[in-house]
mmCIF file of C-alpha atoms in Angstrom:
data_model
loop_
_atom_site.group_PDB
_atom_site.id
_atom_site.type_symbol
_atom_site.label_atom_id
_atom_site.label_comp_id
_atom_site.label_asym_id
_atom_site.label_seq_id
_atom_site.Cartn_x
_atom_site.Cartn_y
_atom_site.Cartn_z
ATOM 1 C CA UNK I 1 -13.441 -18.880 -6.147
ATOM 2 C CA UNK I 2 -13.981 -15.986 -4.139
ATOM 3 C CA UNK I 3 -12.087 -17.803 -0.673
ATOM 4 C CA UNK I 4 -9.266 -17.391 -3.538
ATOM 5 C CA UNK I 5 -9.734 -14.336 -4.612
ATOM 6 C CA UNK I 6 -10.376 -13.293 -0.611
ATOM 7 C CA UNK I 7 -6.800 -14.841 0.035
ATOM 8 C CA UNK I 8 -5.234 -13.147 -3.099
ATOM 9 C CA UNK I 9 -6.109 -9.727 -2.486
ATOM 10 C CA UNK I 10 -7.009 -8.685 0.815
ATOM 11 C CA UNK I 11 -3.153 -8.041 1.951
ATOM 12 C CA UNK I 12 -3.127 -5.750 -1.205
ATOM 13 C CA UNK I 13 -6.026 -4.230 -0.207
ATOM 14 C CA UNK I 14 -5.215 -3.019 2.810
ATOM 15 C CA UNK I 15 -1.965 -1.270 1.603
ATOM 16 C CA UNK I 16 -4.142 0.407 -0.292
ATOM 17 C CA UNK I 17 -6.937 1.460 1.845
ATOM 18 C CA UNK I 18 -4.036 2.199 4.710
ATOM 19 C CA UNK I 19 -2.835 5.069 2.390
ATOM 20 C CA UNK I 20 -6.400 6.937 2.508
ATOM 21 C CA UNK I 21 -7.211 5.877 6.667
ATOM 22 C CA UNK I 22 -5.062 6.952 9.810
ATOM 23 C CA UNK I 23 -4.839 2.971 11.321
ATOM 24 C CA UNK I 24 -4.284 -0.205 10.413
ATOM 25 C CA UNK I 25 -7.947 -1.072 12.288
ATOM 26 C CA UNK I 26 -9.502 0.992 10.037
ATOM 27 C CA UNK I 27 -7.365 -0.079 6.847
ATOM 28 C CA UNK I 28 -9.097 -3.885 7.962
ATOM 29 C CA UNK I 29 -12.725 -2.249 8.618
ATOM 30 C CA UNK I 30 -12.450 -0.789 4.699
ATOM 31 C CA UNK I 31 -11.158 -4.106 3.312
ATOM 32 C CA UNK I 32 -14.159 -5.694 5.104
ATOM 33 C CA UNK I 33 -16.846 -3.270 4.320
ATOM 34 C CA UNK I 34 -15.555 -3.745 0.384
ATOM 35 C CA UNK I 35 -16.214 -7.269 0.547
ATOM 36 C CA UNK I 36 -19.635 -6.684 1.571
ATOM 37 C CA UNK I 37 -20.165 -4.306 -1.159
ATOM 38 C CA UNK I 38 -18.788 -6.705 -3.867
ATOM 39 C CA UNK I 39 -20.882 -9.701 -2.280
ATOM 40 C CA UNK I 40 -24.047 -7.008 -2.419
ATOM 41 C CA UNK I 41 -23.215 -5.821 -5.533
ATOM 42 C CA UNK I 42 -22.001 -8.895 -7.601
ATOM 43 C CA UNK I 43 -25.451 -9.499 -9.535
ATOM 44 C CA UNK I 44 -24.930 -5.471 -10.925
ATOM 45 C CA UNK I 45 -21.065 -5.663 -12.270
ATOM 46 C CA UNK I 46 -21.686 -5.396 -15.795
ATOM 47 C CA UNK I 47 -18.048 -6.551 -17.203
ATOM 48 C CA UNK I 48 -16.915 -3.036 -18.526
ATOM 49 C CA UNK I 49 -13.442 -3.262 -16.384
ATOM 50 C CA UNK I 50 -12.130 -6.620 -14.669
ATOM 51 C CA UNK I 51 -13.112 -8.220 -11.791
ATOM 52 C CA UNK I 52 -10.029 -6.760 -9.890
ATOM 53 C CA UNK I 53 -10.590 -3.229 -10.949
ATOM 54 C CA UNK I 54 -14.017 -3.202 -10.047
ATOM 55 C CA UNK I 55 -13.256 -4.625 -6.446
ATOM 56 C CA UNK I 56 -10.287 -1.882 -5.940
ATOM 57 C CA UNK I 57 -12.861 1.092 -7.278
ATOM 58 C CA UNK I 58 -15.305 0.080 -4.643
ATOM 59 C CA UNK I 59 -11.957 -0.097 -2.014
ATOM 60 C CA UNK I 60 -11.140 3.365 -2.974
ATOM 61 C CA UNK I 61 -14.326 4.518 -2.803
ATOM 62 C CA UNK I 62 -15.311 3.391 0.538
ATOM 63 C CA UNK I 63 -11.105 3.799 2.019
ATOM 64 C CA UNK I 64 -11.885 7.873 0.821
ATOM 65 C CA UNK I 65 -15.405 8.285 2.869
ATOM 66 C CA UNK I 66 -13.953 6.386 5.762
ATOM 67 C CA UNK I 67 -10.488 8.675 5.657
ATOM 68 C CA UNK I 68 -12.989 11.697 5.082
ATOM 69 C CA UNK I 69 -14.789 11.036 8.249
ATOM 70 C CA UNK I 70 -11.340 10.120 10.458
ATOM 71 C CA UNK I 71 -10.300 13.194 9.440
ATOM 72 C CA UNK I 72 -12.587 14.922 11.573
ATOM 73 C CA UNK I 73 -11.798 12.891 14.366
ATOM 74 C CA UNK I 74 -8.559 11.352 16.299
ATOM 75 C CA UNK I 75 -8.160 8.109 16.780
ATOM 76 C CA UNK I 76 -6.924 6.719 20.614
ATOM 77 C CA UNK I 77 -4.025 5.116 18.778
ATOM 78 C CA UNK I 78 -2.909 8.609 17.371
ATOM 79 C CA UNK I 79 -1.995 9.044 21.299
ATOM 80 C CA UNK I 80 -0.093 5.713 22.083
ATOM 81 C CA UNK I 81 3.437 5.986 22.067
ATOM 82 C CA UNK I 82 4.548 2.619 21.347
ATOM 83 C CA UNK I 83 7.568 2.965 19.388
ATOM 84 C CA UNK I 84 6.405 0.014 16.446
ATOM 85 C CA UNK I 85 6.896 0.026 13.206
ATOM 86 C CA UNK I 86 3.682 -0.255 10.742
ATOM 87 C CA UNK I 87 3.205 -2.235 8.374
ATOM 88 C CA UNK I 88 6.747 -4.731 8.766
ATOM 89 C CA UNK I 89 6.302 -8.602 8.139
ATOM 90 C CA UNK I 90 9.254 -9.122 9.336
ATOM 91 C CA UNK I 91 12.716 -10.322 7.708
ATOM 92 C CA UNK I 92 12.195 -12.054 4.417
ATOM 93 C CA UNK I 93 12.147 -16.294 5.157
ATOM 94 C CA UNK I 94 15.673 -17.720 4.641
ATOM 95 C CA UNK I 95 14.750 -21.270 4.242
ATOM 96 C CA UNK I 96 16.510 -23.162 1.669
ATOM 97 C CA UNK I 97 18.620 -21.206 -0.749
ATOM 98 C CA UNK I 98 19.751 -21.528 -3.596
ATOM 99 C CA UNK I 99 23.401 -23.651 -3.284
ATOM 100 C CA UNK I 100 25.219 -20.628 -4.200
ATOM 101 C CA UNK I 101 23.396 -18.370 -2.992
ATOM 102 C CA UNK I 102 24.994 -16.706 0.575
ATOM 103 C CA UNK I 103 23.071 -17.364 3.670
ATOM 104 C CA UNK I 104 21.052 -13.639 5.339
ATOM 105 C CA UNK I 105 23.796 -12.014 7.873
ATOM 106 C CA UNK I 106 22.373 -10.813 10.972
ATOM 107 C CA UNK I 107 23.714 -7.642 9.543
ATOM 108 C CA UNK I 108 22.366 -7.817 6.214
ATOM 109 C CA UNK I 109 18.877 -9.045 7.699
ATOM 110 C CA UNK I 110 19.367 -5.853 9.917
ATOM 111 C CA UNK I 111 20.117 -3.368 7.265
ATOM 112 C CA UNK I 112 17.063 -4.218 5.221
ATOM 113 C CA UNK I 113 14.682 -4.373 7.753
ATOM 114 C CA UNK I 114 16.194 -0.696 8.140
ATOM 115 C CA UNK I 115 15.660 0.261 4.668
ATOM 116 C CA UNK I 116 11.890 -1.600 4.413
ATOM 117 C CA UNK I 117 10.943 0.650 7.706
ATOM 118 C CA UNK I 118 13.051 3.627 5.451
ATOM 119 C CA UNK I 119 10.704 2.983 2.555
ATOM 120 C CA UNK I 120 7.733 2.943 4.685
ATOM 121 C CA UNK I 121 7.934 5.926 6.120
ATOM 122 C CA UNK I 122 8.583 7.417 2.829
ATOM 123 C CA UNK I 123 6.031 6.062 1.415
ATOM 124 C CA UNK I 124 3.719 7.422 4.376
ATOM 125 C CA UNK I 125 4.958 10.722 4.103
ATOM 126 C CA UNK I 126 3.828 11.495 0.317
ATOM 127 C CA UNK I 127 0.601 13.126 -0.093
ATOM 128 C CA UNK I 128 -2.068 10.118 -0.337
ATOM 129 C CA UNK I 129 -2.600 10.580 -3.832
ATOM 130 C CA UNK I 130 0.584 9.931 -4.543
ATOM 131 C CA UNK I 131 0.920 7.461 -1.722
ATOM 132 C CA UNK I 132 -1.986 5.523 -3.496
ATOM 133 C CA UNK I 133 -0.247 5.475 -7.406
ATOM 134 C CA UNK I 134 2.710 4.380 -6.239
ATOM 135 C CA UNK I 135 1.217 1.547 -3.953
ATOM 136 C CA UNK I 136 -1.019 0.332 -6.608
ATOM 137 C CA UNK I 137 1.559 0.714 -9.272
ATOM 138 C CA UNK I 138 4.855 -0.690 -7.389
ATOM 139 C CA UNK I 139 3.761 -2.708 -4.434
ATOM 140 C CA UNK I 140 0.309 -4.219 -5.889
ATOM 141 C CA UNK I 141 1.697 -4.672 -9.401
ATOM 142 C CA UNK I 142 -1.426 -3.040 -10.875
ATOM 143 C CA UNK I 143 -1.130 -1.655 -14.372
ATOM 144 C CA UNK I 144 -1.457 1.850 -15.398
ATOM 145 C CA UNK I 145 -4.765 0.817 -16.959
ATOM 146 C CA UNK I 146 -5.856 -0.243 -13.824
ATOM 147 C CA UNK I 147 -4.912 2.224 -11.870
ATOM 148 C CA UNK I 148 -6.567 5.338 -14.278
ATOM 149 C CA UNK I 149 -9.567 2.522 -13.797
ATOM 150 C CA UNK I 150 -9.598 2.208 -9.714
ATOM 151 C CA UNK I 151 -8.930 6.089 -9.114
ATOM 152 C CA UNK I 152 -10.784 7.337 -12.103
ATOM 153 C CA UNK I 153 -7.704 9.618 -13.470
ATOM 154 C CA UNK I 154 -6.054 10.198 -16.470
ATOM 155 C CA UNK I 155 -3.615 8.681 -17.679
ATOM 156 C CA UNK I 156 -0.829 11.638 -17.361
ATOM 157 C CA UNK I 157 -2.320 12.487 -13.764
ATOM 158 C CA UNK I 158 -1.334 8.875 -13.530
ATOM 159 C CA UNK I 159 1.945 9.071 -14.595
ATOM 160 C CA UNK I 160 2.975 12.587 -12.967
ATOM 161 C CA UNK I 161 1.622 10.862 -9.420
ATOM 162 C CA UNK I 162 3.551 8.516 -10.109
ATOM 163 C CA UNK I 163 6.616 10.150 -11.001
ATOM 164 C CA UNK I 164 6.961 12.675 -8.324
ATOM 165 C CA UNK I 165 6.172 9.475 -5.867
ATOM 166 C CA UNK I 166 9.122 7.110 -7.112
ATOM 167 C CA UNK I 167 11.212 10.549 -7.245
ATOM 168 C CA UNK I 168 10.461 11.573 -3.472
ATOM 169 C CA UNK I 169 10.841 8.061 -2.014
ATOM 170 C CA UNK I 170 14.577 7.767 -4.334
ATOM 171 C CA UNK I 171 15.611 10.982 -3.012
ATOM 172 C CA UNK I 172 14.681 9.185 0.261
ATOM 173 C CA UNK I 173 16.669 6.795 0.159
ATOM 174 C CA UNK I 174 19.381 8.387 -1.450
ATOM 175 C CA UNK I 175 20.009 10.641 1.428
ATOM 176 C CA UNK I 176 20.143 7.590 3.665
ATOM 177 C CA UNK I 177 22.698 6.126 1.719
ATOM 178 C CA UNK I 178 24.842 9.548 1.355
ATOM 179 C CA UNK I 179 24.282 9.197 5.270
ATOM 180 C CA UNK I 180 25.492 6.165 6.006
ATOM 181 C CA UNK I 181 28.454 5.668 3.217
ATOM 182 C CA UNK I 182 31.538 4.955 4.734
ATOM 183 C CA UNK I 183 34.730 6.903 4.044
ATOM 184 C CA UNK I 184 37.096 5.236 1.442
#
């Protein structure tokens, strides 16, 4: 059970922590320090949230001390200049479509790699409170429940994050597409 649950949501969990730390090394380091915790802590989780919101708390939690203490500090990496992209997987798997379905274009395979890397970097600009809501909320699929749960907030802090998150990342986007439409 908990190889599955390790499998399930680790890659969530590192969006997550990755909106509180400054690398993706650290982002692993939290994800791995969390498991710990749960494994150490299992015998005291008392049942009064689920499973998965207890696990996330305790990934918040530890993501906020480890960001707190980066902050202080700058990373090696934060003087690399290697030009990559964070947090890509690459172009979505073509494999077998559906019959009717059109076949990925090198262009169309290009464009949305473009507009995952746009969404990215939106995302990583918002302030990481907002960064975290909307990660949680669109990415993770995490209730708004869960999410008042994990960051201990209220529900309207919840959805005003939220809101001013989805609104900076549309505007975003919508000045990419004003910026690349072609004349009629």
């Amino acid at each position: 059970m908990f190889a599955a649950l390790l499998d399930t949501w680790s890659h969530g969990m590192l969006r997550v922590a990755r909106s509180y730390v400054s690398t993706d090394h650290s982002a692993e380091e939290v994800v791995q320090d969390t498991w710990l915790a749960v494994i150490d802590g299992i015998d005291g989780f008392e049942g009064r949230s689920s499973v998965k919101t207890w696990v996330y708390r305790i990934l918040v939690n530890t993501a906020k001390k480890r960001g707190l203490r980066e902050s202080r500090t700058l990373p090696w990496s934060a003087f690399e200049q290697d030009g990559q992209a964070t947090g890509g997987h690459g172009p979505p798997p073509g494999g077998r479509a559906e019959f009717t379905a059109a076949w990925p274009t090198p262009e169309g395979e290009a464009l949305a790699a473009e507009v995952r890397e746009l969404i990215a970097e939106a995302l990583g600009r918002l302030p990481p409170r907002q960064r975290v809501v909307i990660t949680l909320r669109d990415v993770e699929g995490c209730t708004s429940d869960e999410v008042c749960d994990i960051l201990e907030i209220s529900a309207a802090n919840q959805r005003v994050l939220l809101h001013r998150a989805r609104a900076t990342v549309r505007g975003r986007l919508a000045s990419y597409y004003e910026s690349v439409k072609q004349p009629d």
